[in-house]
Every structure is written in structure tokens, then in C-alpha cells.
mmCIF file of C-alpha atoms and ligand atoms in Angstrom:
data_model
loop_
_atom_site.group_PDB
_atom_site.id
_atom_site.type_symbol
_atom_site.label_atom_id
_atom_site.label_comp_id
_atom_site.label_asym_id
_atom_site.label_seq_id
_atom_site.Cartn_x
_atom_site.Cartn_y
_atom_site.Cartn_z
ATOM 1 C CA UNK A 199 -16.810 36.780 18.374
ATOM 2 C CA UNK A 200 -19.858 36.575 20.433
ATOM 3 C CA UNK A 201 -18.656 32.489 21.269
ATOM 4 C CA UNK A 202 -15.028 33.638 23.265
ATOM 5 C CA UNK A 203 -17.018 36.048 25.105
ATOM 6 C CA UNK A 204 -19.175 34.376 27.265
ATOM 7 C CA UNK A 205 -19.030 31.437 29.540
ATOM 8 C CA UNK A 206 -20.165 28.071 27.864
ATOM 9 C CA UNK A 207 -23.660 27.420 29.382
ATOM 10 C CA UNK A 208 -23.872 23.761 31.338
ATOM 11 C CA UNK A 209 -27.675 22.825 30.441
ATOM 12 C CA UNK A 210 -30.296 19.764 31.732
ATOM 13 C CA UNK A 211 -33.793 20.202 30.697
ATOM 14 C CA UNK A 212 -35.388 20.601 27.428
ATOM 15 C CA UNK A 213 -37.142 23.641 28.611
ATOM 16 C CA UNK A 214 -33.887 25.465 29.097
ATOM 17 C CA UNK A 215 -32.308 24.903 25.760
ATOM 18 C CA UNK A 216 -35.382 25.809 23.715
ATOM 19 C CA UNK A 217 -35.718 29.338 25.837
ATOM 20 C CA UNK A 218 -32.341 29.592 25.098
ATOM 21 C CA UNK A 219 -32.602 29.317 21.067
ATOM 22 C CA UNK A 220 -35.878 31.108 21.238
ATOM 23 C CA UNK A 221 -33.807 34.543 22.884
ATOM 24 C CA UNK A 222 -30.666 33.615 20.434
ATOM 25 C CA UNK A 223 -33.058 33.716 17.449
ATOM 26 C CA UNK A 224 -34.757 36.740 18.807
ATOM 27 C CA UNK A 225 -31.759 38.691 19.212
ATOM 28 C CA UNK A 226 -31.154 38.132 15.240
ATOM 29 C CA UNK A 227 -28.438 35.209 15.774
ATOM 30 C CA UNK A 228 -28.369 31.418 13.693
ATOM 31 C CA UNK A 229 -28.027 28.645 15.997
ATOM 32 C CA UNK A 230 -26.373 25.183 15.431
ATOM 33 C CA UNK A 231 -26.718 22.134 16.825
ATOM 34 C CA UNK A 232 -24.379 18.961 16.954
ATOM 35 C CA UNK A 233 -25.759 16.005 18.709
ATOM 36 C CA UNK A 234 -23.068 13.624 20.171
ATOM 37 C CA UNK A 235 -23.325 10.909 22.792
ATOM 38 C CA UNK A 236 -19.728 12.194 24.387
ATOM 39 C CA UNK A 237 -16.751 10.806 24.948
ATOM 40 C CA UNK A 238 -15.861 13.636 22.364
ATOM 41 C CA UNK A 239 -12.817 13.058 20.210
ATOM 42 C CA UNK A 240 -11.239 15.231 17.388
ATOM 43 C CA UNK A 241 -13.546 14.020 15.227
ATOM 44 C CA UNK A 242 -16.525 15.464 17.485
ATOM 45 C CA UNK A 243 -14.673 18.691 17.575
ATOM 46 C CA UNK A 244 -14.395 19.248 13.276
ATOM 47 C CA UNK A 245 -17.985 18.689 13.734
ATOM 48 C CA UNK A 246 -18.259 22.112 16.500
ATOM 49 C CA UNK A 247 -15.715 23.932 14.359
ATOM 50 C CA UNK A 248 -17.966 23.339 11.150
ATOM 51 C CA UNK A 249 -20.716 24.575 13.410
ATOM 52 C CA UNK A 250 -19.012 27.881 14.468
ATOM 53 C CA UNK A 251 -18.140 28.477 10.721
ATOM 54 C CA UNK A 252 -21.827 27.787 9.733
ATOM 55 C CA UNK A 253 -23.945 29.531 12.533
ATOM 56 C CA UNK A 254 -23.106 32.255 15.308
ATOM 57 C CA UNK A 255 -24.115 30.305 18.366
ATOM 58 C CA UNK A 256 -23.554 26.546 18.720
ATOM 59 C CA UNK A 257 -25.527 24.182 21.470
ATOM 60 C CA UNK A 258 -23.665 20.754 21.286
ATOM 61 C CA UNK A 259 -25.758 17.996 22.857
ATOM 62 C CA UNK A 260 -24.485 15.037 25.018
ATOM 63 C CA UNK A 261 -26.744 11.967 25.769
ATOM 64 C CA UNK A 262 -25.679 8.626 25.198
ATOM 65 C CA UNK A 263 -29.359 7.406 23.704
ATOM 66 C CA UNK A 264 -30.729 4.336 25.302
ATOM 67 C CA UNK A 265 -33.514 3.731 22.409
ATOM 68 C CA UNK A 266 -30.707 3.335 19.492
ATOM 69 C CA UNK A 267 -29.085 0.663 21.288
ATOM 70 C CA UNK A 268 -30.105 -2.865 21.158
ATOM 71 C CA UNK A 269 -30.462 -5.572 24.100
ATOM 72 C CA UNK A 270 -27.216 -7.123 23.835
ATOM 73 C CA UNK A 271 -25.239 -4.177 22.684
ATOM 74 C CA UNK A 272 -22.991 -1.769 24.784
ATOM 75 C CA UNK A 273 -25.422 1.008 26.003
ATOM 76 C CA UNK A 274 -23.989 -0.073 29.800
ATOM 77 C CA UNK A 275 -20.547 -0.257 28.826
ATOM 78 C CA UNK A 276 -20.368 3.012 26.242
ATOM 79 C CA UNK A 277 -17.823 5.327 27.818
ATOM 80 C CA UNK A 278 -18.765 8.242 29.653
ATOM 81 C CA UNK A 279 -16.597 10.696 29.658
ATOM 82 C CA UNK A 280 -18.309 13.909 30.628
ATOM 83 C CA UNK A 281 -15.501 15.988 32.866
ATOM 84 C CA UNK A 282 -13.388 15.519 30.145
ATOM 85 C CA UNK A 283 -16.366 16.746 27.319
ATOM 86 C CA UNK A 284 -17.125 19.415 28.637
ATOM 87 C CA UNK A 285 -13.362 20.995 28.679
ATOM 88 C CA UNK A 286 -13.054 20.086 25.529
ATOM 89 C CA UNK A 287 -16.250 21.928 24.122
ATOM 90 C CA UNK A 288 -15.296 25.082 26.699
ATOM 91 C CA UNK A 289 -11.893 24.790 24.289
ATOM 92 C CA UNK A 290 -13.657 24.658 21.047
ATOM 93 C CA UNK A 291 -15.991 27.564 21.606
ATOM 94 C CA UNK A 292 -19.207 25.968 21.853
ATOM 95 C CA UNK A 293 -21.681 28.269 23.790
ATOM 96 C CA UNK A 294 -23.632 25.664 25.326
ATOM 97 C CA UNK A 295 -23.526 22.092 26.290
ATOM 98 C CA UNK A 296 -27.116 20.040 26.755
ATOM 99 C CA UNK A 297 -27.007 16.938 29.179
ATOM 100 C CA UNK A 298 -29.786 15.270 29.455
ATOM 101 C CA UNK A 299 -31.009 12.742 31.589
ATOM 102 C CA UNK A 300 -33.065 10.053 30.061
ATOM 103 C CA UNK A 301 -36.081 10.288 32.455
ATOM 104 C CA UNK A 302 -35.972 14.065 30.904
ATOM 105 C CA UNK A 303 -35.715 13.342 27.218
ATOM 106 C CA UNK A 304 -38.296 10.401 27.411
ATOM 107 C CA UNK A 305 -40.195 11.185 30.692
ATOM 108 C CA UNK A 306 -40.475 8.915 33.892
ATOM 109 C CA UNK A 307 -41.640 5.905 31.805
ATOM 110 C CA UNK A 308 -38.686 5.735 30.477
ATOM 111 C CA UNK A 309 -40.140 5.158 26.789
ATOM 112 C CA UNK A 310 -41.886 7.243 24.639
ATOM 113 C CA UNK A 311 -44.726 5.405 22.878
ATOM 114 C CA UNK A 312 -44.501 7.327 19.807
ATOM 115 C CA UNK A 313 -41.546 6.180 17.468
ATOM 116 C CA UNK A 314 -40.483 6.376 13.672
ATOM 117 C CA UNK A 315 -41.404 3.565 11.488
ATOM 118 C CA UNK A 316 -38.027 2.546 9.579
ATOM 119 C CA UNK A 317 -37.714 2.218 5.778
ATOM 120 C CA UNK A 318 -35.543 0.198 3.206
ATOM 121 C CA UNK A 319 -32.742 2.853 3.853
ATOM 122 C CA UNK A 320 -32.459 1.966 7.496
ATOM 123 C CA UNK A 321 -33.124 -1.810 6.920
ATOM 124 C CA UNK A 322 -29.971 -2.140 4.925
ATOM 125 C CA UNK A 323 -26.078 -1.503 5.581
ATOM 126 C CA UNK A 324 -26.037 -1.558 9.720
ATOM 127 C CA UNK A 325 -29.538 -1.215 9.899
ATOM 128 C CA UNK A 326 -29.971 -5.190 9.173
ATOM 129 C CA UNK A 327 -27.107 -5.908 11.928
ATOM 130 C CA UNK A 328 -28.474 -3.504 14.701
ATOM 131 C CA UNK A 329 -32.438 -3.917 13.931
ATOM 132 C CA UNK A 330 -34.129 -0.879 15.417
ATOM 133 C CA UNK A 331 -31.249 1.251 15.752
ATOM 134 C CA UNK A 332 -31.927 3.894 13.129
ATOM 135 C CA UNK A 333 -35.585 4.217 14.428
ATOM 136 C CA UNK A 334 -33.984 5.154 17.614
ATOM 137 C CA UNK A 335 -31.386 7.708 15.898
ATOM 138 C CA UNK A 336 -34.374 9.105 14.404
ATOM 139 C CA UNK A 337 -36.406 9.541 17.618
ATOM 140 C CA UNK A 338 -33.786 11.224 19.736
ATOM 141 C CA UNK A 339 -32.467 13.520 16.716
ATOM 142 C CA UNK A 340 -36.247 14.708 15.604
ATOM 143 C CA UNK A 341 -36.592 15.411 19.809
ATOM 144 C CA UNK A 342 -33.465 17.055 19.650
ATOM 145 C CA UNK A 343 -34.227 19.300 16.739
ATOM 146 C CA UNK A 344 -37.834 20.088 18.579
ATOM 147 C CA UNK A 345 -35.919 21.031 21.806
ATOM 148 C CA UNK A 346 -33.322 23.018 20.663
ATOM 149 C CA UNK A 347 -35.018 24.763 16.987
ATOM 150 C CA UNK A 348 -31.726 24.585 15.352
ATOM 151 C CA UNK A 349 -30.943 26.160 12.003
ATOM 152 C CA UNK A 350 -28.835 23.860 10.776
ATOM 153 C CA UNK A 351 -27.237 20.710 12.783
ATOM 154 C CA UNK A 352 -24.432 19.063 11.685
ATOM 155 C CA UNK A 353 -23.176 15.588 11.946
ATOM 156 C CA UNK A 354 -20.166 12.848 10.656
ATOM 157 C CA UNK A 355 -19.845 11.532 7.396
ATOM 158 C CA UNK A 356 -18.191 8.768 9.374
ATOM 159 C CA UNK A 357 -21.703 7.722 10.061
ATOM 160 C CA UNK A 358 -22.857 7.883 6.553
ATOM 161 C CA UNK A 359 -25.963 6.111 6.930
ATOM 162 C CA UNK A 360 -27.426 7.982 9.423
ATOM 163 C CA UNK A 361 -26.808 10.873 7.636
ATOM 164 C CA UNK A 362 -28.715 9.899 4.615
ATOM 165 C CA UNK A 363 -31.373 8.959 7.077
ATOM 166 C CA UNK A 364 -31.376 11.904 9.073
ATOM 167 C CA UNK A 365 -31.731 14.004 5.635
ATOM 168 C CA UNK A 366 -34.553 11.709 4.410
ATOM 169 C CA UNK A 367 -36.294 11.912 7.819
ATOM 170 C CA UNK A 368 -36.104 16.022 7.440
ATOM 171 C CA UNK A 369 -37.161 16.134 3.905
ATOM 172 C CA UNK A 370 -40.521 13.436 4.867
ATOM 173 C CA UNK A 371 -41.343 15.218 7.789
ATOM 174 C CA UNK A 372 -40.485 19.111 6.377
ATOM 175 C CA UNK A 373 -38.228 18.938 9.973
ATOM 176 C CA UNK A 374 -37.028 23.359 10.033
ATOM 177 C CA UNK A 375 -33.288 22.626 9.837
ATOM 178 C CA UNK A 376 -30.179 21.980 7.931
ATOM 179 C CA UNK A 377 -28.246 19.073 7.866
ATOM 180 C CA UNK A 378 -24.556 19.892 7.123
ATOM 181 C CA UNK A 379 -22.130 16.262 6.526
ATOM 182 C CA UNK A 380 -18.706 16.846 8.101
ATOM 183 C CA UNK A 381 -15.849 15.157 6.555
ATOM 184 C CA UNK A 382 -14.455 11.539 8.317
ATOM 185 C CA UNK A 383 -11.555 12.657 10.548
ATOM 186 C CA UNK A 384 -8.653 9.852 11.096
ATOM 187 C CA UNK A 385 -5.580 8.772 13.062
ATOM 188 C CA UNK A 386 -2.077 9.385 11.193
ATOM 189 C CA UNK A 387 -2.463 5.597 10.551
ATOM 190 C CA UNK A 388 -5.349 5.850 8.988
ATOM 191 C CA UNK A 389 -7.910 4.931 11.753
ATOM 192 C CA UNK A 390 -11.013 6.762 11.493
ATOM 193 C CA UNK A 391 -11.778 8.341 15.043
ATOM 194 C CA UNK A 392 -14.868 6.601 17.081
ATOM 195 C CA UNK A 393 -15.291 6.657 20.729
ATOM 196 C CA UNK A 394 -15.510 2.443 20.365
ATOM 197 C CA UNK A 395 -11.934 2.702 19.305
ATOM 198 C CA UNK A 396 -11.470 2.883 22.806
ATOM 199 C CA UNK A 397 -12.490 -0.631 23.760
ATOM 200 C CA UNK A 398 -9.660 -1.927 20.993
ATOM 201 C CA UNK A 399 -6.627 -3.891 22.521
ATOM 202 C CA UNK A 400 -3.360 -2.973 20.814
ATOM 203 C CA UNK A 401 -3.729 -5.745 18.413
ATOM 204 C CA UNK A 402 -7.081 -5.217 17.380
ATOM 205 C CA UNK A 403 -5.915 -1.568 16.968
ATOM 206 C CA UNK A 404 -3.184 -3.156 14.366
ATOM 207 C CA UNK A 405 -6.077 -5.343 12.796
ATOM 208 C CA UNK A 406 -8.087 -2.696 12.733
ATOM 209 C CA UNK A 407 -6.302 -0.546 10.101
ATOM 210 C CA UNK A 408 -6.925 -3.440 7.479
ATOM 211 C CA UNK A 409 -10.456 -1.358 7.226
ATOM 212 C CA UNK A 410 -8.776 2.088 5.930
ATOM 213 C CA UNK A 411 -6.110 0.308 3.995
ATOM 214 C CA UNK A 412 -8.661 -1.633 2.125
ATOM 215 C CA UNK A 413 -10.915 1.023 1.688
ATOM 216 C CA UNK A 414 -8.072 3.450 0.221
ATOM 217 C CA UNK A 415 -6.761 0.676 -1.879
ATOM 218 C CA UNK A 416 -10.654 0.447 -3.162
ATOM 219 C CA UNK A 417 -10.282 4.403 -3.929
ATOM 220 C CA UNK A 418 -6.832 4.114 -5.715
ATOM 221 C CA UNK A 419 -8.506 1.428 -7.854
ATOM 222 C CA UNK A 420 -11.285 3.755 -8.984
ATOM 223 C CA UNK A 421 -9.020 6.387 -9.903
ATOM 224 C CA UNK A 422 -7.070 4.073 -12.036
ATOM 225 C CA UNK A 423 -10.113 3.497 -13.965
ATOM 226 C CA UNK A 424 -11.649 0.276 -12.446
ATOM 227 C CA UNK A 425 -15.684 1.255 -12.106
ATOM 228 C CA UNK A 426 -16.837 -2.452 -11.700
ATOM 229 C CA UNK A 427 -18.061 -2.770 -8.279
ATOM 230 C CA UNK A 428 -17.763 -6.494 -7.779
ATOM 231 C CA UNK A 429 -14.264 -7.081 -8.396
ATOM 232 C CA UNK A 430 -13.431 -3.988 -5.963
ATOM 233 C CA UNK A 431 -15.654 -5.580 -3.235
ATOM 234 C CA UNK A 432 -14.735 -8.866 -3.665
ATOM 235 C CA UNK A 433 -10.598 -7.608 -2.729
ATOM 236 C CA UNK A 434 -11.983 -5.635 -0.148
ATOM 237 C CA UNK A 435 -13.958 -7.983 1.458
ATOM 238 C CA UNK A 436 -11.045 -10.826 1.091
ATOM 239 C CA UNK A 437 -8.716 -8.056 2.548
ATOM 240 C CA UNK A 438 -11.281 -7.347 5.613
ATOM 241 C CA UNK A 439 -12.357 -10.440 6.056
ATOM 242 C CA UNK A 440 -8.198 -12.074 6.755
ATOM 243 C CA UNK A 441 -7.915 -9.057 9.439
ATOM 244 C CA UNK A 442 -11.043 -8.710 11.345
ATOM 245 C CA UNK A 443 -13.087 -11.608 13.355
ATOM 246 C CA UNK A 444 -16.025 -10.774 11.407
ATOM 247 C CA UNK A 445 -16.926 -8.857 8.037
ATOM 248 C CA UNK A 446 -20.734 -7.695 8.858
ATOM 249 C CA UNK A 447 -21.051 -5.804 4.818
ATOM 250 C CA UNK A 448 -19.260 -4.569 2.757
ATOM 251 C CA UNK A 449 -20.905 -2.412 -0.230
ATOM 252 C CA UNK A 450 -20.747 0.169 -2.561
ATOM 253 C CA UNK A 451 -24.113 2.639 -2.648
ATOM 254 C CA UNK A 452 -25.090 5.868 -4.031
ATOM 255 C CA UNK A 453 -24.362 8.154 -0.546
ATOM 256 C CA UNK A 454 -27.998 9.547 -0.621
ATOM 257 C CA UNK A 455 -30.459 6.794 -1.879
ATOM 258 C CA UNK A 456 -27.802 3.657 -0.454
ATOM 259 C CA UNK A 457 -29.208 2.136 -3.370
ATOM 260 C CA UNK A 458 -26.090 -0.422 -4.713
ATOM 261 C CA UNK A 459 -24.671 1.108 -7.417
ATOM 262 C CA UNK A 460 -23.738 -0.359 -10.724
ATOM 263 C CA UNK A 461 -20.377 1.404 -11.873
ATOM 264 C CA UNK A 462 -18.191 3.184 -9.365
ATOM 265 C CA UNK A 463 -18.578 7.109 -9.935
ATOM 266 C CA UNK A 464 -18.753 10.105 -8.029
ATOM 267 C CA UNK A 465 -20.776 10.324 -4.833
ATOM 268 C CA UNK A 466 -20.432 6.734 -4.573
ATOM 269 C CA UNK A 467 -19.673 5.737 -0.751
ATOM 270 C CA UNK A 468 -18.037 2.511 -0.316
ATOM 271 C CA UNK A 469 -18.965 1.484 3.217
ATOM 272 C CA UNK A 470 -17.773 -1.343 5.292
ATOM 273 C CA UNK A 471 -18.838 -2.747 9.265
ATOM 274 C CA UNK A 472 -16.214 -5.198 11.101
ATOM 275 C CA UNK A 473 -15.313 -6.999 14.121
ATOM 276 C CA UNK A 474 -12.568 -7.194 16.057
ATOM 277 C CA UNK A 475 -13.124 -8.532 19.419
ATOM 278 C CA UNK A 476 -16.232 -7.412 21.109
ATOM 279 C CA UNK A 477 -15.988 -4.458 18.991
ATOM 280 C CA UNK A 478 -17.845 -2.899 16.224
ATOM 281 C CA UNK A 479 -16.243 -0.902 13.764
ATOM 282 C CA UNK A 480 -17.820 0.958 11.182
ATOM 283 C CA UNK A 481 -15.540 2.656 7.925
ATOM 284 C CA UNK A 482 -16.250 4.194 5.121
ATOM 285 C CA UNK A 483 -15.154 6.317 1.883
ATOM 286 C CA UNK A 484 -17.251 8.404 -0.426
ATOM 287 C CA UNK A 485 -15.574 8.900 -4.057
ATOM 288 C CA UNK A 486 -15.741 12.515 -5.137
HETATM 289 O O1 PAF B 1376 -23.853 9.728 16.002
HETATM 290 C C1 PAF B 1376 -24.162 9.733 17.217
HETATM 291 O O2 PAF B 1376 -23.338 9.956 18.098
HETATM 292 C C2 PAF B 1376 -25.612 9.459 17.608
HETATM 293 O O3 PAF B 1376 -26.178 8.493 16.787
HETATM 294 C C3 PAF B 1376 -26.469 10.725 17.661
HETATM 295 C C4 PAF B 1376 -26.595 11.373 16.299
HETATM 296 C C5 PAF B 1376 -25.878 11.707 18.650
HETATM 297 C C6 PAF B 1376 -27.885 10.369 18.125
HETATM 298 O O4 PAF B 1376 -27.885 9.812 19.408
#
């Protein structure tokens, strides 16, 4: 394969990545593109193996995105952990790794002036917690896909609102490129991989699995035949809610419109965001 045989290319400005799909798309090849913000776990790395399976040349972008973060969240803190990325992506085949600066991506001012207006499915789930956030998300993914002129780019169903975002923003705008979901990757306990796992002490780790326990037990109770969502909720939240320092929502919405849905069925995605500590888990499950 084309990937093992050449040295993964270490990139900074826009201008390099976008002559470098331009000469892979000349030369007859399909490019993908998985944004990340770094401190890359397995979960990340599903996401690059998806993208070798899907395309022949895969550009995996690290910036951790100022304008998605809000003032008193943990854009200072988020770990950077590029050394360590960057052996990892060498390991997983990716041909090229973009790292940004922000004065690059947004230019000296530091802000672009231009940004995407949000819409009921950004408002809800997180979006009412982290105001701004998906706007943000938006921004740096529509700049990304401009820069780089992916075919197709894929990303978590971990974060399962921004995915449904992401795929309404492409469809509005007719963005060139498509979105592939990659399946939620977790610990053997049941943890679902996120770089803010990290910032968990041992006993928020322990608290923390009350988030996939619930969340299977919701499952389970579907397949026995229970399609009411407010009796599932209501144990979920009562389970969450004992463990974690805060419950931030708990629902159960159609995967693509987040619209609430009335019995539990197929494509449903039962999605959750807790506390424990200073940190912000999200969770989620999607019933197929
Ligand atoms: O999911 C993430 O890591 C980020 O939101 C993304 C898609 C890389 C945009 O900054």
C-alpha cells in the first residue's frame, strides 16, 4: 500500500495541505480526512483505520480549536500531547499529519469575523450547556474541509451530536465531502475513550462507569420490549444522577434530526452529559 511506503508528512500551513490533496487527487487517489484536537487515543485511531479502509491517502488534522471552547471551559488546560500523536499516527499509517497554529487557521487577529449561525439541533443536548460551541465545531471543520478538499472525513459516534451537525451543515451548505460515523470505542470496563478521561481521579474513574452501565442497562431494556422512553430515562437519570456530581441531560432522540422520540426504536440514540469533578463527560448509545 501506497500509506507503508512513504514517510508520514509533518504539515503547518493551510497552503501546504491543500497542494498536497490537489497532487493526491491529480494523481487519481481519494483522500480522507479526520480532524482531532490530539491527545489521540484508541478511539482516534478506529477513526484513521476507518479512513485507510475508506480512502487511499489519509491527512489527520491536530488543532485543539480555541473558537469551540467557551470562557470558563478548559481550552488552557486541554492536554497536549503532540510527541506522543504523532508516533501514534506514524503507527497507524496515516500519510500526513496537519498542525496548525491558530494565528494560521484564523489569521493574526486571532478571530475570524465570519461564523455559522447555530440552529435548534445545536441549541439542544450539549449545545444548551456549552452555548456557542457547535458554531465553533462548525467553523473550524467547514475551514478544515476547504483546506484540505477531502473526499470523505470521518469522525466519532462518541460525539453524536456533532455528527448530526456536521452532516446537516454539509447537506445546507452542499460542503464536497463525505461524512463517515465511526463506532464509540470503550475501556474493558465499559468507559468510552475521551482525552478528558484523563483529568478523572481514580474515583471519579469508578463513578464514572455509572454512565455506560446505565446506558447498557437502558439498551437491555429495549430489547426486552420496553419502547416507552420516560420510564427508561427516568432509571437512567436516577442511576446517573446517585454517581456523578451533576446530570447535565439525559435524552432519547432520533440520531439524525435529535428530535425526542416517542417510542424507543431503531436509530434511536440515547445520549447522556455528566459531571464528575471538574470534568465533563459525555456518553452515549444508538439502538440498532
Ligand atoms: O471532535 C473533536 O475532536 C473536535 O470537535 C473536532 C471535530 C476536531 C473539531 O475541532
Amino acid at each position: 500500500m501506497a500509506n507503508s511506503r512513504k514517510k508520514m508528512k509533518i504539515l503547518h500551513t493551510k497552503k501546504s495541505v491543500s497542494a498536497l490533496s490537489r497532487s493526491w487527487h491529480r494523481a487519481g487517489e481519494t483522500v480522507a480526512l479526520v480532524p482531532t484536537m490530539g491527545c489521540l487515543h484508541a478511539g482516534h485511531l478506529s477513526l484513521v483505520a476507518l479512513a485507510r479502509k475508506k480512502a487511499s491517502r489519509v491527512i489527520v488534522s491536530i488543532f485543539v480549536n480555541p473558537t469551540q471552547f467557551g470562557p470558563n471551559e478548559d481550552f488552557a488546560r486541554y492536554p497536549r500531547t503532540e510527541k506522543a500523536d504523532l508516533k501514534l499516527l506514524r503507527e497507524a499509517g496515516a500519510d500526513a499529519a496537519f498542525l496548525p497554529t491558530p494565528a494560521e487557521m484564523y489569521g493574526p487577529e486571532g478571530e475570524a469575523t465570519v461564523s455559522l449561525s447555530e440552529s435548534r439541533l445545536s441549541r439542544t443536548m450539549c449545545g444548551e450547556f456549552r452555548p456557542g460551541h457547535f458554531a465553533g465545531v462548525m467553523q473550524v471543520c467547514l475551514k478544515l474541509f476547504n483546506i484540505a478538499m477531502p473526499d470523505i472525513a470521518v469522525f466519532g459516534e462518541k460525539d453524536a451530536q456533532q455528527l448530526a451537525v456536521l452532516r446537516r451543515m454539509v447537506r445546507d451548505l452542499d460542503v464536497p465531502v463525505k461524512l463517515v460515523g465511526a463506532p464509540l470505542v470503550r475501556e474493558a470496563d465499559g468507559l468510552a475513550l475521551s482525552s478528558r478521561n484523563r483529568y478523572l481521579s481514580a474515583a471519579d474513574r469508578e463513578r464514572a462507569l455509572s454512565l455506560s452501565r446505565a446506558l447498557a442497562d437502558a439498551e437491555a431494556a429495549w430489547r426486552a420490549g420496553e419502547t416507552r422512553p420516560g420510564p427508561v430515562l427516568a432509571k437512567l437519570r436516577r442511576a446517573v444522577s446517585r454517581a456523578a456530581d451533576s446530570l447535565d441531560y439525559a435524552v432519547a432522540v432520533d440520531k439524525d434530526t435529535l428530535e425526542p422520540v416517542r417510542s424507543l426504536g431503531p436509530g434511536t440514540l440515547v445520549a447522556l452529559a455528566a459531571r464528575f469533578g471538574s470534568t465533563r463527560l459525555i456518553d452515549n448509545r444508538i439502538f440498532r
